[in-house]
Amino acid sequence: MFVVIFRATVKQFDSEYTKTAARMRELALSEFGCLEFHPVCEGNQEVSLSYWSSEENIKAWRQHPEHIKAQQLGRECWYEDYQVQVCEIKRDYKS
């Protein structure tokens, strides 16, 4: 299993962001094998964790035309800066 960690400093959010973010979550979960998606915002900091069964699914998601457009809008309108980390989960257990 893999986790994508997205961290960003928010410049501004608007109604277009809210609509786009909802659509991106819907696509990731329904069409690209995303298992879970957890966004958290505090002040001007956003962190999102998304869990995936394969790195191939992550790559396909990254190249989807709607996602590419959302990334462009993020750079131009919504985020001052951002960081993406893709990590493989080596161990996972629950109580």
Tab-separated table of N, CA and C in Angstrom:
chain	number	residue	atom	x	y	z
A	1	MET	N	0.853	-1.174	0.000
A	1	MET	CA	0.000	0.000	0.000
A	1	MET	C	0.897	1.234	0.000
A	2	PHE	N	0.381	2.310	-0.586
A	2	PHE	CA	1.100	3.575	-0.689
A	2	PHE	C	0.257	4.697	-0.099
A	3	VAL	N	0.944	5.731	0.371
A	3	VAL	CA	0.268	6.939	0.825
A	3	VAL	C	0.885	8.126	0.095
A	4	VAL	N	0.026	9.014	-0.375
A	4	VAL	CA	0.472	10.275	-0.957
A	4	VAL	C	0.183	11.354	0.071
A	5	ILE	N	1.225	12.066	0.449
A	5	ILE	CA	1.113	13.153	1.416
A	5	ILE	C	1.239	14.459	0.643
A	6	PHE	N	0.192	15.248	0.679
A	6	PHE	CA	0.183	16.553	0.003
A	6	PHE	C	0.149	17.620	1.083
A	7	ARG	N	1.135	18.507	1.077
A	7	ARG	CA	1.210	19.613	2.036
A	7	ARG	C	1.254	20.913	1.254
A	8	ALA	N	0.491	21.889	1.709
A	8	ALA	CA	0.462	23.158	0.992
A	8	ALA	C	0.257	24.321	1.943
A	9	THR	N	0.784	25.466	1.525
A	9	THR	CA	0.474	26.735	2.165
A	9	THR	C	-0.596	27.389	1.299
A	10	VAL	N	-1.735	27.646	1.903
A	10	VAL	CA	-2.890	28.168	1.176
A	10	VAL	C	-2.731	29.662	0.935
A	11	LYS	N	-2.941	30.055	-0.302
A	11	LYS	CA	-2.991	31.467	-0.676
A	11	LYS	C	-4.410	31.968	-0.473
A	12	GLN	N	-5.356	31.272	-1.113
A	12	GLN	CA	-6.772	31.590	-0.946
A	12	GLN	C	-7.595	30.439	-1.498
A	13	PHE	N	-8.734	30.217	-0.895
A	13	PHE	CA	-9.692	29.254	-1.406
A	13	PHE	C	-10.937	30.013	-1.829
A	14	ASP	N	-11.581	29.528	-2.869
A	14	ASP	CA	-12.814	30.130	-3.348
A	14	ASP	C	-13.797	29.009	-3.683
A	15	SER	N	-14.949	29.370	-4.212
A	15	SER	CA	-15.968	28.357	-4.520
A	15	SER	C	-15.485	27.393	-5.597
A	16	GLU	N	-14.651	27.862	-6.504
A	16	GLU	CA	-14.093	26.977	-7.543
A	16	GLU	C	-13.194	25.916	-6.913
A	17	TYR	N	-12.428	26.306	-5.896
A	17	TYR	CA	-11.586	25.339	-5.192
A	17	TYR	C	-12.445	24.247	-4.562
A	18	THR	N	-13.491	24.645	-3.856
A	18	THR	CA	-14.355	23.680	-3.171
A	18	THR	C	-14.943	22.683	-4.160
A	19	LYS	N	-15.417	23.184	-5.289
A	19	LYS	CA	-16.001	22.325	-6.318
A	19	LYS	C	-14.940	21.403	-6.936
A	20	THR	N	-13.777	21.955	-7.216
A	20	THR	CA	-12.698	21.178	-7.832
A	20	THR	C	-12.182	20.111	-6.872
A	21	ALA	N	-11.988	20.463	-5.618
A	21	ALA	CA	-11.495	19.502	-4.630
A	21	ALA	C	-12.464	18.330	-4.474
A	22	ALA	N	-13.754	18.614	-4.432
A	22	ALA	CA	-14.753	17.549	-4.317
A	22	ALA	C	-14.710	16.629	-5.536
A	23	ARG	N	-14.576	17.208	-6.717
A	23	ARG	CA	-14.500	16.415	-7.944
A	23	ARG	C	-13.239	15.559	-7.976
A	24	MET	N	-12.110	16.098	-7.530
A	24	MET	CA	-10.863	15.339	-7.525
A	24	MET	C	-10.944	14.158	-6.569
A	25	ARG	N	-11.532	14.365	-5.399
A	25	ARG	CA	-11.706	13.255	-4.457
A	25	ARG	C	-12.602	12.181	-5.062
A	26	GLU	N	-13.705	12.611	-5.661
A	26	GLU	CA	-14.643	11.671	-6.291
A	26	GLU	C	-13.939	10.832	-7.364
A	27	LEU	N	-13.180	11.481	-8.235
A	27	LEU	CA	-12.459	10.768	-9.293
A	27	LEU	C	-11.431	9.794	-8.721
A	28	ALA	N	-10.642	10.266	-7.775
A	28	ALA	CA	-9.597	9.420	-7.194
A	28	ALA	C	-10.193	8.169	-6.564
A	29	LEU	N	-11.279	8.342	-5.826
A	29	LEU	CA	-11.892	7.218	-5.124
A	29	LEU	C	-12.664	6.287	-6.062
A	30	SER	N	-13.314	6.833	-7.068
A	30	SER	CA	-14.184	6.000	-7.901
A	30	SER	C	-13.501	5.416	-9.134
A	31	GLU	N	-12.473	6.090	-9.655
A	31	GLU	CA	-11.900	5.651	-10.925
A	31	GLU	C	-10.421	5.271	-10.876
A	32	PHE	N	-9.724	5.624	-9.810
A	32	PHE	CA	-8.277	5.410	-9.818
A	32	PHE	C	-7.767	4.556	-8.657
A	33	GLY	N	-8.657	3.903	-7.950
A	33	GLY	CA	-8.218	2.977	-6.921
A	33	GLY	C	-7.745	3.602	-5.631
A	34	CYS	N	-8.069	4.859	-5.412
A	34	CYS	CA	-7.748	5.473	-4.121
A	34	CYS	C	-8.623	4.806	-3.069
A	35	LEU	N	-8.015	4.357	-1.989
A	35	LEU	CA	-8.723	3.613	-0.949
A	35	LEU	C	-9.340	4.523	0.103
A	36	GLU	N	-8.624	5.593	0.447
A	36	GLU	CA	-9.083	6.559	1.453
A	36	GLU	C	-8.487	7.916	1.112
A	37	PHE	N	-9.191	8.973	1.530
A	37	PHE	CA	-8.696	10.329	1.302
A	37	PHE	C	-9.052	11.161	2.525
A	38	HIS	N	-8.037	11.789	3.154
A	38	HIS	CA	-8.248	12.547	4.385
A	38	HIS	C	-7.578	13.919	4.299
A	39	PRO	N	-8.335	14.986	4.005
A	39	PRO	CA	-7.769	16.336	4.012
A	39	PRO	C	-7.965	17.010	5.374
A	40	VAL	N	-6.981	17.820	5.766
A	40	VAL	CA	-7.060	18.579	7.013
A	40	VAL	C	-6.490	19.969	6.749
A	41	CYS	N	-7.212	20.993	7.181
A	41	CYS	CA	-6.730	22.374	7.077
A	41	CYS	C	-6.692	22.998	8.464
A	42	GLU	N	-5.625	23.739	8.720
A	42	GLU	CA	-5.518	24.512	9.951
A	42	GLU	C	-4.820	25.812	9.599
A	43	GLY	N	-5.525	26.901	9.779
A	43	GLY	CA	-4.973	28.185	9.367
A	43	GLY	C	-4.750	28.167	7.868
A	44	ASN	N	-3.531	28.519	7.464
A	44	ASN	CA	-3.237	28.504	6.030
A	44	ASN	C	-2.455	27.252	5.611
A	45	GLN	N	-2.481	26.231	6.445
A	45	GLN	CA	-1.784	24.976	6.128
A	45	GLN	C	-2.792	23.881	5.789
A	46	GLU	N	-2.539	23.179	4.700
A	46	GLU	CA	-3.369	22.042	4.304
A	46	GLU	C	-2.484	20.808	4.212
A	47	VAL	N	-2.995	19.699	4.736
A	47	VAL	CA	-2.338	18.399	4.606
A	47	VAL	C	-3.413	17.414	4.186
A	48	SER	N	-3.110	16.655	3.137
A	48	SER	CA	-4.037	15.615	2.687
A	48	SER	C	-3.282	14.300	2.592
A	49	LEU	N	-3.899	13.265	3.117
A	49	LEU	CA	-3.351	11.913	3.017
A	49	LEU	C	-4.289	11.101	2.141
A	50	SER	N	-3.750	10.487	1.103
A	50	SER	CA	-4.555	9.575	0.294
A	50	SER	C	-3.831	8.240	0.224
A	51	TYR	N	-4.593	7.175	0.337
A	51	TYR	CA	-4.047	5.823	0.390
A	51	TYR	C	-4.401	5.086	-0.893
A	52	TRP	N	-3.418	4.363	-1.429
A	52	TRP	CA	-3.536	3.732	-2.735
A	52	TRP	C	-3.007	2.301	-2.678
A	53	SER	N	-3.578	1.440	-3.501
A	53	SER	CA	-3.134	0.044	-3.549
A	53	SER	C	-1.874	-0.133	-4.392
A	54	SER	N	-1.617	0.774	-5.345
A	54	SER	CA	-0.436	0.615	-6.194
A	54	SER	C	0.109	1.969	-6.642
A	55	GLU	N	1.381	1.963	-6.956
A	55	GLU	CA	2.022	3.162	-7.477
A	55	GLU	C	1.535	3.456	-8.901
A	56	GLU	N	1.174	2.423	-9.638
A	56	GLU	CA	0.636	2.606	-10.989
A	56	GLU	C	-0.657	3.418	-10.957
A	57	ASN	N	-1.511	3.151	-9.968
A	57	ASN	CA	-2.756	3.921	-9.825
A	57	ASN	C	-2.452	5.393	-9.541
A	58	ILE	N	-1.450	5.639	-8.726
A	58	ILE	CA	-1.056	7.017	-8.404
A	58	ILE	C	-0.571	7.726	-9.667
A	59	LYS	N	0.246	7.045	-10.448
A	59	LYS	CA	0.770	7.640	-11.680
A	59	LYS	C	-0.357	7.928	-12.670
A	60	ALA	N	-1.297	7.003	-12.809
A	60	ALA	CA	-2.436	7.215	-13.710
A	60	ALA	C	-3.262	8.405	-13.246
A	61	TRP	N	-3.485	8.515	-11.954
A	61	TRP	CA	-4.234	9.631	-11.380
A	61	TRP	C	-3.529	10.961	-11.665
A	62	ARG	N	-2.226	10.956	-11.481
A	62	ARG	CA	-1.441	12.181	-11.685
A	62	ARG	C	-1.550	12.686	-13.118
A	63	GLN	N	-1.742	11.775	-14.074
A	63	GLN	CA	-1.768	12.137	-15.491
A	63	GLN	C	-3.167	12.359	-16.051
A	64	HIS	N	-4.198	12.225	-15.229
A	64	HIS	CA	-5.566	12.423	-15.708
A	64	HIS	C	-5.768	13.901	-16.067
A	65	PRO	N	-6.402	14.193	-17.228
A	65	PRO	CA	-6.550	15.583	-17.678
A	65	PRO	C	-7.224	16.527	-16.674
A	66	GLU	N	-8.264	16.060	-15.980
A	66	GLU	CA	-8.918	16.925	-14.984
A	66	GLU	C	-7.987	17.214	-13.817
A	67	HIS	N	-7.190	16.225	-13.439
A	67	HIS	CA	-6.262	16.418	-12.333
A	67	HIS	C	-5.134	17.366	-12.737
A	68	ILE	N	-4.671	17.263	-13.967
A	68	ILE	CA	-3.641	18.178	-14.461
A	68	ILE	C	-4.157	19.619	-14.423
A	69	LYS	N	-5.404	19.815	-14.835
A	69	LYS	CA	-5.994	21.158	-14.789
A	69	LYS	C	-6.097	21.653	-13.343
A	70	ALA	N	-6.515	20.779	-12.430
A	70	ALA	CA	-6.618	21.160	-11.019
A	70	ALA	C	-5.247	21.525	-10.450
A	71	GLN	N	-4.213	20.785	-10.839
A	71	GLN	CA	-2.857	21.104	-10.384
A	71	GLN	C	-2.440	22.493	-10.858
A	72	GLN	N	-2.752	22.799	-12.103
A	72	GLN	CA	-2.413	24.107	-12.656
A	72	GLN	C	-3.131	25.226	-11.894
A	73	LEU	N	-4.424	25.037	-11.633
A	73	LEU	CA	-5.175	26.033	-10.865
A	73	LEU	C	-4.608	26.182	-9.458
A	74	GLY	N	-4.202	25.059	-8.866
A	74	GLY	CA	-3.595	25.115	-7.541
A	74	GLY	C	-2.349	25.988	-7.532
A	75	ARG	N	-1.483	25.784	-8.523
A	75	ARG	CA	-0.250	26.586	-8.600
A	75	ARG	C	-0.555	28.063	-8.858
A	76	GLU	N	-1.542	28.330	-9.722
A	76	GLU	CA	-1.828	29.704	-10.122
A	76	GLU	C	-2.704	30.473	-9.130
A	77	CYS	N	-3.625	29.785	-8.469
A	77	CYS	CA	-4.658	30.488	-7.694
A	77	CYS	C	-4.671	30.178	-6.200
A	78	TRP	N	-4.548	28.922	-5.821
A	78	TRP	CA	-4.901	28.520	-4.465
A	78	TRP	C	-3.742	28.326	-3.506
A	79	TYR	N	-2.550	27.992	-4.003
A	79	TYR	CA	-1.447	27.646	-3.111
A	79	TYR	C	-0.246	28.560	-3.313
A	80	GLU	N	0.347	28.971	-2.204
A	80	GLU	CA	1.619	29.697	-2.266
A	80	GLU	C	2.733	28.725	-2.618
A	81	ASP	N	2.699	27.569	-1.991
A	81	ASP	CA	3.660	26.509	-2.282
A	81	ASP	C	3.044	25.182	-1.864
A	82	TYR	N	3.640	24.101	-2.335
A	82	TYR	CA	3.145	22.768	-1.981
A	82	TYR	C	4.271	21.750	-2.088
A	83	GLN	N	4.034	20.611	-1.489
A	83	GLN	CA	4.976	19.499	-1.514
A	83	GLN	C	4.174	18.216	-1.620
A	84	VAL	N	4.646	17.279	-2.419
A	84	VAL	CA	4.007	15.973	-2.561
A	84	VAL	C	5.035	14.908	-2.239
A	85	GLN	N	4.649	13.974	-1.380
A	85	GLN	CA	5.500	12.843	-1.044
A	85	GLN	C	4.708	11.563	-1.303
A	86	VAL	N	5.338	10.606	-1.964
A	86	VAL	CA	4.731	9.295	-2.195
A	86	VAL	C	5.554	8.297	-1.401
A	87	CYS	N	4.891	7.596	-0.485
A	87	CYS	CA	5.580	6.687	0.423
A	87	CYS	C	4.943	5.310	0.372
A	88	GLU	N	5.776	4.293	0.470
A	88	GLU	CA	5.256	2.933	0.570
A	88	GLU	C	5.099	2.588	2.044
A	89	ILE	N	3.953	2.046	2.387
A	89	ILE	CA	3.687	1.652	3.771
A	89	ILE	C	4.230	0.236	3.952
A	90	LYS	N	5.190	0.106	4.828
A	90	LYS	CA	5.838	-1.192	5.068
A	90	LYS	C	5.111	-2.005	6.132
A	91	ARG	N	4.463	-1.318	7.057
A	91	ARG	CA	3.782	-2.001	8.156
A	91	ARG	C	2.526	-1.230	8.465
A	92	ASP	N	1.437	-1.933	8.734
A	92	ASP	CA	0.170	-1.292	9.062
A	92	ASP	C	-0.580	-2.220	10.015
A	93	TYR	N	-0.886	-1.731	11.178
A	93	TYR	CA	-1.642	-2.551	12.116
A	93	TYR	C	-2.546	-1.669	12.950
A	94	LYS	N	-3.604	-2.266	13.457
A	94	LYS	CA	-4.588	-1.555	14.279
A	94	LYS	C	-4.828	-2.332	15.560
A	95	SER	N	-5.335	-1.637	16.546
A	95	SER	CA	-5.673	-2.327	17.796
A	95	SER	C	-7.112	-2.777	17.767
